[in-house]
Short mmCIF file of C-alpha atoms and ligand atoms in Angstrom, two decimals:
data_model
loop_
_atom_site.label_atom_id
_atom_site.label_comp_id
_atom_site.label_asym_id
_atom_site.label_seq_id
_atom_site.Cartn_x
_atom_site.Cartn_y
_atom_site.Cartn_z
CA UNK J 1 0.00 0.00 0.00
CA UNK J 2 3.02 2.34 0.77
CA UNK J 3 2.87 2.80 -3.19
CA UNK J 4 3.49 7.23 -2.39
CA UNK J 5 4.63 9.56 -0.21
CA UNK J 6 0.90 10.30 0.49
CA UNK J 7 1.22 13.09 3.21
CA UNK J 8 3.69 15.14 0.43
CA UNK J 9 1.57 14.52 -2.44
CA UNK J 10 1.13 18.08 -4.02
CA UNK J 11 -2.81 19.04 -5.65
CA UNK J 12 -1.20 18.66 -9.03
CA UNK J 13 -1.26 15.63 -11.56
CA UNK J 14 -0.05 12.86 -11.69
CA UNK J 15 -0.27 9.22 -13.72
CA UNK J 16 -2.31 6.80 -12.59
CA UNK J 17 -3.01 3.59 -14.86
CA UNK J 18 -6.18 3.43 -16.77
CA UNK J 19 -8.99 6.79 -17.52
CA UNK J 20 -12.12 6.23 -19.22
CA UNK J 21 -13.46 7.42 -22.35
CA UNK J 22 -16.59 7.24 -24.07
CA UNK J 23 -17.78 8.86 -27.72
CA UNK J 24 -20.77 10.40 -28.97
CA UNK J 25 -20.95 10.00 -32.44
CA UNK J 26 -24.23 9.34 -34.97
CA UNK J 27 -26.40 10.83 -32.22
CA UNK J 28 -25.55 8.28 -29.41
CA UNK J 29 -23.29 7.26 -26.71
CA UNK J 30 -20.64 4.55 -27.56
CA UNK J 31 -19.39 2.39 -24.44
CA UNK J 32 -16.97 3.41 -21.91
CA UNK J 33 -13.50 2.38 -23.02
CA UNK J 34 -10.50 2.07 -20.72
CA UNK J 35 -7.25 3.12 -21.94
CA UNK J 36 -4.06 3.66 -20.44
CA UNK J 37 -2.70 6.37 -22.78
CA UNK J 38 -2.68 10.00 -21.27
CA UNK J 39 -3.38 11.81 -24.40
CA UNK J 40 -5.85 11.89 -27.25
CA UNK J 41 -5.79 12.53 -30.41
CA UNK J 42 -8.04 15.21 -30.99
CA UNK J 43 -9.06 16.96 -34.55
CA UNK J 44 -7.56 19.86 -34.94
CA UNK J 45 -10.75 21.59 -35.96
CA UNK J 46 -12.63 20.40 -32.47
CA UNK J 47 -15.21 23.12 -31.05
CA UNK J 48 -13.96 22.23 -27.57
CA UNK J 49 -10.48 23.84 -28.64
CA UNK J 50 -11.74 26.88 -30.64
CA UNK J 51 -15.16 27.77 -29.54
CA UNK J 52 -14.98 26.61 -25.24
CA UNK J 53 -17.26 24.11 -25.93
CA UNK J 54 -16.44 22.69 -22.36
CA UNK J 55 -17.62 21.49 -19.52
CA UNK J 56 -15.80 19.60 -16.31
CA UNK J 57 -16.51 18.46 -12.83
CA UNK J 58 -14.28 17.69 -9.90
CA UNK J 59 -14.86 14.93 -7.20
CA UNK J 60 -12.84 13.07 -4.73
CA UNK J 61 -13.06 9.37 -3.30
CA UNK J 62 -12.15 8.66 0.35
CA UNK J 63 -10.39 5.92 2.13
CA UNK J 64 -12.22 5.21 5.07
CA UNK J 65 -10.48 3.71 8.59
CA UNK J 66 -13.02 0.38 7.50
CA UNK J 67 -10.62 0.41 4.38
CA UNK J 68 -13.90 0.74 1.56
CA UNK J 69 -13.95 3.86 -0.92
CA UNK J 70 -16.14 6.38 -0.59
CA UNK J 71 -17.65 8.75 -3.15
CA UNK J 72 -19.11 12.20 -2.24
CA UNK J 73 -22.31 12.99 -3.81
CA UNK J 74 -21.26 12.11 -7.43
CA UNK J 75 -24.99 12.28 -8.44
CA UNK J 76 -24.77 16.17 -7.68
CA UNK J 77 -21.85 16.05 -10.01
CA UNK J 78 -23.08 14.33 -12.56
CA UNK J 79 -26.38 16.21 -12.83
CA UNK J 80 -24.56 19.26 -12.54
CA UNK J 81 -22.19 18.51 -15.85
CA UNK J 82 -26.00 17.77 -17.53
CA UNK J 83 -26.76 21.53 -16.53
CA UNK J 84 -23.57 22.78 -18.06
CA UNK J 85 -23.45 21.10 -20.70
CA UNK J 86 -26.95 21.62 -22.07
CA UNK J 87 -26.74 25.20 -21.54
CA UNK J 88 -23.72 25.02 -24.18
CA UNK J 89 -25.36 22.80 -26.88
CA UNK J 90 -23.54 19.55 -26.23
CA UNK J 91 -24.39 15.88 -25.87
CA UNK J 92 -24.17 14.94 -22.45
CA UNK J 93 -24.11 11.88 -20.70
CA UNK J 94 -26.84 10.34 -18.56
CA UNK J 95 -26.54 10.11 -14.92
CA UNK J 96 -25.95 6.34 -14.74
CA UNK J 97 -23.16 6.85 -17.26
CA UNK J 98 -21.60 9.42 -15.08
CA UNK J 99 -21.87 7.42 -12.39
CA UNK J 100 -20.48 4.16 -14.00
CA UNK J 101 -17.05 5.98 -15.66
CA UNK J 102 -16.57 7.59 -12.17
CA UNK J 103 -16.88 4.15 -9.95
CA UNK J 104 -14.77 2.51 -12.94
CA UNK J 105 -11.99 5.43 -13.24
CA UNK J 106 -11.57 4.81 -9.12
CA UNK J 107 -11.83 0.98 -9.15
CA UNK J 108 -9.18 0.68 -12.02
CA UNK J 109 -7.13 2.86 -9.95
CA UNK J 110 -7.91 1.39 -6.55
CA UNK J 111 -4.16 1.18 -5.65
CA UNK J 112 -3.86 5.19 -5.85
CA UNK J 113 -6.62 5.99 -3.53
CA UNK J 114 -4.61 6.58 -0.88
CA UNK J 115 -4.81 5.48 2.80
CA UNK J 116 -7.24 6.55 5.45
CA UNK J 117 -4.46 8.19 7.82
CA UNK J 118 -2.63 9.88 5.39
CA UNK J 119 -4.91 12.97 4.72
CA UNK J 120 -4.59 12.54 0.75
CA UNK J 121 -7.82 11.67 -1.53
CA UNK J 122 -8.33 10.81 -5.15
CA UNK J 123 -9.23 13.34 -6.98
CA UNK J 124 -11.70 12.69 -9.99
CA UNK J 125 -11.85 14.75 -12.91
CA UNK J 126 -14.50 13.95 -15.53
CA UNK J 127 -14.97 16.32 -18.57
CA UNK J 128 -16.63 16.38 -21.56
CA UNK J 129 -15.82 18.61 -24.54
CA UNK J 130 -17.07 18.91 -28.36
CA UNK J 131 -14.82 16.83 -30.41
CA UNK J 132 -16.07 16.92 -33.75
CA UNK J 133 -14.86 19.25 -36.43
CA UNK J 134 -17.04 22.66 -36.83
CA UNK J 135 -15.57 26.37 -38.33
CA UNK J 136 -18.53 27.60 -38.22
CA UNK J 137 -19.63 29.11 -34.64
CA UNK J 138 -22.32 25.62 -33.96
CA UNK J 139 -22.22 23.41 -31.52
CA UNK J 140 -20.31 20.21 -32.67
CA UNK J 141 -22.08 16.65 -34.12
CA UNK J 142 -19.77 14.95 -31.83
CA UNK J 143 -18.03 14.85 -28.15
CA UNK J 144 -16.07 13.27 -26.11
CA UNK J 145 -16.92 12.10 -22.11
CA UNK J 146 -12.89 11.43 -20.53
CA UNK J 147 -12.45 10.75 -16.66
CA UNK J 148 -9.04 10.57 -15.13
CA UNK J 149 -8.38 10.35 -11.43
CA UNK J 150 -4.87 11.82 -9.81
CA UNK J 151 -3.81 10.82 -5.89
CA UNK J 152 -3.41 14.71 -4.37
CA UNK J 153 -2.21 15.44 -1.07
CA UNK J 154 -4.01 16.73 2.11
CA UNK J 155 -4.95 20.26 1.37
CA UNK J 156 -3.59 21.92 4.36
CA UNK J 157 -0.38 20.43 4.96
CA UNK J 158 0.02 23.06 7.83
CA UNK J 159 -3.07 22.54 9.34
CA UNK J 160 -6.57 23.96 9.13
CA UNK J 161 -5.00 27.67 8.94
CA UNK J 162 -6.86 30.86 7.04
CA UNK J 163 -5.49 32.63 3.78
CA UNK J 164 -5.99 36.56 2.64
CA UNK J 165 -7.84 37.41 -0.34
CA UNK J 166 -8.22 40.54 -2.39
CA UNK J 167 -11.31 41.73 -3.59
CA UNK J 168 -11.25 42.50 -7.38
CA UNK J 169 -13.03 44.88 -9.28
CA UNK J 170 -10.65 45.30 -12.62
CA UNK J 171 -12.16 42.34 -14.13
CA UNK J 172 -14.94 39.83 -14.02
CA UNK J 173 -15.22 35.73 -14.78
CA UNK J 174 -18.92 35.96 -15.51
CA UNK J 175 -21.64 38.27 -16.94
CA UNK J 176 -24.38 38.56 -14.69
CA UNK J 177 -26.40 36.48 -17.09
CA UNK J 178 -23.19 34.70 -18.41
CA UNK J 179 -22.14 31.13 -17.70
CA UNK J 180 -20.60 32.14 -13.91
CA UNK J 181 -23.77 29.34 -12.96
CA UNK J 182 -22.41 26.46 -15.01
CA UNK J 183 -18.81 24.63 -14.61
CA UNK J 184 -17.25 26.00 -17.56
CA UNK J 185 -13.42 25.77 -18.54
CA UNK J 186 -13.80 29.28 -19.89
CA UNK J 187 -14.87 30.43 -16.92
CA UNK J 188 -11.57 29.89 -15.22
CA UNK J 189 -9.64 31.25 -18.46
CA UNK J 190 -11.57 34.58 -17.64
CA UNK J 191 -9.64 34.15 -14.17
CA UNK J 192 -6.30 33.32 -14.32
CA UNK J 193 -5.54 37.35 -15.01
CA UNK J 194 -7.31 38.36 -12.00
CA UNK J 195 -5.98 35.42 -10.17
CA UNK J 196 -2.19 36.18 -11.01
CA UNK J 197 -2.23 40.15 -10.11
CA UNK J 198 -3.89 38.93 -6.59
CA UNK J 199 -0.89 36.61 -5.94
CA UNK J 200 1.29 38.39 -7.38
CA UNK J 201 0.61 41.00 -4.35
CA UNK J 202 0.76 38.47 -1.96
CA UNK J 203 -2.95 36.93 -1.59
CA UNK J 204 -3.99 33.26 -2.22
CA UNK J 205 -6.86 34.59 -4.60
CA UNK J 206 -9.27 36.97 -5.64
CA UNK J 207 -13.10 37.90 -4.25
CA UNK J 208 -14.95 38.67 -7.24
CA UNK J 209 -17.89 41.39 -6.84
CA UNK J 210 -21.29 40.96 -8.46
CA UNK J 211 -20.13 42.13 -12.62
CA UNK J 212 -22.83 44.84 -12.90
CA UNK J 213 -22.53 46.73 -9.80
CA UNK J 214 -19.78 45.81 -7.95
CA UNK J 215 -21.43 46.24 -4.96
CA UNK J 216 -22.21 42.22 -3.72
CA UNK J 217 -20.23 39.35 -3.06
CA UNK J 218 -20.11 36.62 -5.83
CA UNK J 219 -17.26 33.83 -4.79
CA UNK J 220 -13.68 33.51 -4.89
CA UNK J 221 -12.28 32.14 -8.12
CA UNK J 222 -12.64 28.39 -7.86
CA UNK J 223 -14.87 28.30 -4.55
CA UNK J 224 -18.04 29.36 -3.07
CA UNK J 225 -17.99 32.46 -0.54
CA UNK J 226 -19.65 32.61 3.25
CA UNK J 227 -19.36 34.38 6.20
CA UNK J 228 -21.12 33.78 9.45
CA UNK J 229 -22.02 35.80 12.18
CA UNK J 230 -24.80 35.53 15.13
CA UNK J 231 -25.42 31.78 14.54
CA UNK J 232 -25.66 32.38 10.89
CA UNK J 233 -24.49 30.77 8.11
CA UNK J 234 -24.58 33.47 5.48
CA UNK J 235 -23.89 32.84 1.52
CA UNK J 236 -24.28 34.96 -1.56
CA UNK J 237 -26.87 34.50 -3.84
CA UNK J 238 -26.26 35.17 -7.47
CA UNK J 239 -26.95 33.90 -10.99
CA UNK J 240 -23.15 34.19 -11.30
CA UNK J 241 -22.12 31.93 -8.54
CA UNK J 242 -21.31 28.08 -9.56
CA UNK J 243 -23.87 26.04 -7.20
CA UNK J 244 -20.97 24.47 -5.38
CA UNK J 245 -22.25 20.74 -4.13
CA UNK J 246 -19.71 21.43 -0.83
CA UNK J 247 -21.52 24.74 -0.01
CA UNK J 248 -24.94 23.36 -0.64
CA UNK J 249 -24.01 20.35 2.19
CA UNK J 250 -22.85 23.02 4.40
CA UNK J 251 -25.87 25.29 4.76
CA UNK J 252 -27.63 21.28 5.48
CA UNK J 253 -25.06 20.52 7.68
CA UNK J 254 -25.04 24.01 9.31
CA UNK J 255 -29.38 23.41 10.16
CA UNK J 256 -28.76 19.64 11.56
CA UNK J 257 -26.30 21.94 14.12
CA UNK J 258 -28.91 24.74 14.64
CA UNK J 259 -27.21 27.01 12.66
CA UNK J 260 -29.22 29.71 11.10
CA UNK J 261 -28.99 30.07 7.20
CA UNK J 262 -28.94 32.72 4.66
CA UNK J 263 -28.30 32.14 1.26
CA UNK J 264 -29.15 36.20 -0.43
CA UNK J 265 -27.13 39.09 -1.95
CA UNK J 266 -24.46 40.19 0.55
CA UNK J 267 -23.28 43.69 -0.31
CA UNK J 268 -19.43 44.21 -0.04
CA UNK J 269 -20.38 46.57 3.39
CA UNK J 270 -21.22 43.61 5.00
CA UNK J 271 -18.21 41.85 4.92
CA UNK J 272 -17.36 44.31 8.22
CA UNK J 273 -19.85 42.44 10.36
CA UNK J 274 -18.75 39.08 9.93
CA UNK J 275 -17.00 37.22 12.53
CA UNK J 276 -15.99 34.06 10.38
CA UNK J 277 -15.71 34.21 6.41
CA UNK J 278 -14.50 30.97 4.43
CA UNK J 279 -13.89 29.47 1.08
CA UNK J 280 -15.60 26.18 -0.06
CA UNK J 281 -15.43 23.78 -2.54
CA UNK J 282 -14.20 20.21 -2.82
CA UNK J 283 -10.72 20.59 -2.76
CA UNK J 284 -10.58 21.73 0.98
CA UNK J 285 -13.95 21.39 1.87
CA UNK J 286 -13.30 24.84 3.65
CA UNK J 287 -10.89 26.99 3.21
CA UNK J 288 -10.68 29.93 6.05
CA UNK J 289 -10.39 33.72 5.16
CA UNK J 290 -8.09 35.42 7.87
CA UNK J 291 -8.11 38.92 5.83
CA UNK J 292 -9.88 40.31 2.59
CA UNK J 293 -8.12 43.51 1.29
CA UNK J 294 -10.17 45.76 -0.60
CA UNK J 295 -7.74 47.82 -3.22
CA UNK J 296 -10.62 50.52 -3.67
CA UNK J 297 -10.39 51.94 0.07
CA UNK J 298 -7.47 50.16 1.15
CA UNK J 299 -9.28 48.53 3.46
CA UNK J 300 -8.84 45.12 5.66
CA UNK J 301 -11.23 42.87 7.06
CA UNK J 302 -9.33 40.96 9.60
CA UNK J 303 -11.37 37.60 10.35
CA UNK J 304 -8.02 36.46 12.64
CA UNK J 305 -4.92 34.17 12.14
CA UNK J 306 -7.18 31.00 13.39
CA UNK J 307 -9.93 29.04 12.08
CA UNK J 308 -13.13 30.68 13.54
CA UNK J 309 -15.49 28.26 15.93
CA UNK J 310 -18.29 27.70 13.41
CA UNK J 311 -16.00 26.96 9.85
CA UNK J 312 -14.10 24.37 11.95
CA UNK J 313 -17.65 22.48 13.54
CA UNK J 314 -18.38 22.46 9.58
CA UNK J 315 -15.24 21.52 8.04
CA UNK J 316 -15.02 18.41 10.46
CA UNK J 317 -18.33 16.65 10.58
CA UNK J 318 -18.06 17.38 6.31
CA UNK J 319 -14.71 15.50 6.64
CA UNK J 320 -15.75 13.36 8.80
CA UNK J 321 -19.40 12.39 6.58
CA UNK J 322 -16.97 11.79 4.01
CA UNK J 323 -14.41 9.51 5.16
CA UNK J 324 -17.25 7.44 7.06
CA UNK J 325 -16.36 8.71 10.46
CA UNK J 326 -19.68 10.51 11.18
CA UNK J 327 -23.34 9.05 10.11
CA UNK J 328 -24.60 9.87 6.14
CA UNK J 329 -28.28 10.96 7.20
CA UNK J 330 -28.42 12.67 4.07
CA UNK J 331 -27.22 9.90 2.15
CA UNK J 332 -25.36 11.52 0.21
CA UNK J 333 -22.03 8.89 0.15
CA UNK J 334 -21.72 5.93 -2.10
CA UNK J 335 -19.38 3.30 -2.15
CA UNK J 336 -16.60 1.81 -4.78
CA UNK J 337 -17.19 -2.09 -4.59
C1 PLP U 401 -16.25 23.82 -8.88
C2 PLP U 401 -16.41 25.21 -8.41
C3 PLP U 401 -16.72 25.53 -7.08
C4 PLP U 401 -16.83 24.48 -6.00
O1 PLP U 401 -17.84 23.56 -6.21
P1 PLP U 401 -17.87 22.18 -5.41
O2 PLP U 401 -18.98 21.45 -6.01
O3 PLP U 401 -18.11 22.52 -3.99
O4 PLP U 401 -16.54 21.56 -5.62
C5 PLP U 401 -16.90 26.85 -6.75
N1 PLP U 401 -16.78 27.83 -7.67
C6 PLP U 401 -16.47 27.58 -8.95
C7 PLP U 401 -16.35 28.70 -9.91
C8 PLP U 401 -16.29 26.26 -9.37
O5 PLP U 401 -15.97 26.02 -10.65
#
């Protein structure tokens, strides 16, 4: 089992041995095929390379301390690629197929899920992109349905400890009634700009504001944004947020504890009465904000060097749902057999 240094593992890719891949072609699905090449061979005319015709997902399966493999709410996913993709024209596949390539991408790589102890997950990529040869702006005939899986490491490797963020207002990754809603690989081309000036002064990421106002919260680059404050778990509302499946089992998880939630527009003033804020998504379930600079009035909202009370209640019974540790009464894990 000692196949990796699992505990140094960075979030980056690496080779495992098989993905899965599955065709659309002549108006229907072809079967999933394992392969244990990297690459593909792609036309050179695809939509998916000229046009973003693109759409991806990101899940993780957990080692339990009973040894089984754990998926998190891969239905969520699944459904949620359907959303994107229909949005942008393309065949996409059914749930069940989803579901199948995922549980057969982990099982084929069984050996790379790594150990319970260790912190580290495998992470679970499926996307789906058009693949068949268009000039015209159309959607494509044909597309392709890939999932790879890559062992990453824990995400905190120094412990549960908060980052600073910097609220942006030069630039935008989605039109108010763009595609900020739907998992789009152009979405995060829109924010690697943004994204680079913020680190390159020092912060872990950007805060994007609302595109038409700039006067709410929308979310960080790749995760959902909340803050809480008098019992309350408080998260923006916007047709420009990605419905983030971690964020949605938080505000569940924050009722079962009696925690009040919100989920509305949050203007940027409000960010002063918070007494936690947070990140979340799947990578690190939650992230915690220590400070949000705000370039316009030079302004810092200090949220403290420590994990706030309320994030780290959430981030552990999340954790601890999906490594098997605390009871699924939502139901929302399913197992790699
Ligand atoms: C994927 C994603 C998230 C997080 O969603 P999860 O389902 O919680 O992983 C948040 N924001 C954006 C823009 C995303 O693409």
């Amino acid at each position: 089992m000692e196949l990796l240094d699992w505990k140094n593992l960075p979030f980056g890719y690496m080779k495992t041995d098989y993905n899965i891949r599955c065709q659309f072609k002549n108006n229907e699905w072809g079967s999933l095929e394992v392969s244990s090449s990297e690459y593909l061979n792609v036309h050179i005319a695809a939509t998916g390379l000229h046009y973003g015709q693109e759409v991806f997902e990101g899940l993780k399966a957990y080692r339990g301390r009973d040894g089984k493999i754990r998926l998190f709410r891969c239905r969520d996913n699944a459904q949620r690629m359907i959303d994107s993709g229909v949005y942008l024209q393309m065949a996409v596949p059914p749930v069940e197929m989803f579901e199948e390539a995922v549980v057969k991408a982990v099982k084929l790589n069984e050996h790379f899920v790594p150990p319970y102890e260790s912190g580290a997950t495998l992470y679970v990529r499926p996307l789906l992109f058009g693949s068949g040869a268009q000039v015209g702006v159309k959607p494509a005939k044909e597309y392709l349905f890939v999932v790879f899986v890559t062992p990453v490491g824990p995400y905190f490797k120094t412990g549960f400890k908060p980052v600073d963020v910097m609220i942006t207002r030069d630039s935008d990754r989605a039109a108010p009634l763009g595609t900020g809603n739907i998992k789009v690989g152009g979405n995060y081309a829109a924010s690697l700009s943004a994204a680079a000036e913020a680190q390159r002064l020092g912060y872990s990421t950007c805060l994007y504001l609302d595109a038409k106002e700039k006067k709410y919260i929308d979310e960080c680059g790749p995760a959902n944004f909340f803050g809480i404050k008098n019992n309350t778990y408080i998260t923006p509302a916007s047709h420009s947020i990605l419905p983030s499946i971690t964020n949605k089992s938080l505000m569940a998880l924050a009722e079962d504890l009696g925690i009040k939630v919100e989920r509305r527009p949050v203007e940027v003033t409000e960010l002063e009465t918070f007494e936690e804020a947070g990140e979340c998504g799947t990578a690190a379930v939650i992230t915690p904000v220590g400070k949000i600079f705000d370039p316009q009035n030079n302004r810092i909202y200090d949220y403290g060097s420590e994990a706030g009370p309320v994030s780290t209640r959430l981030y552990s019974l999340l954790r601890a749902i999906q490594y098997g540790d605390a009871e699924d009464t939502h139901g929302w894990v399913s197992f790699v057999e």
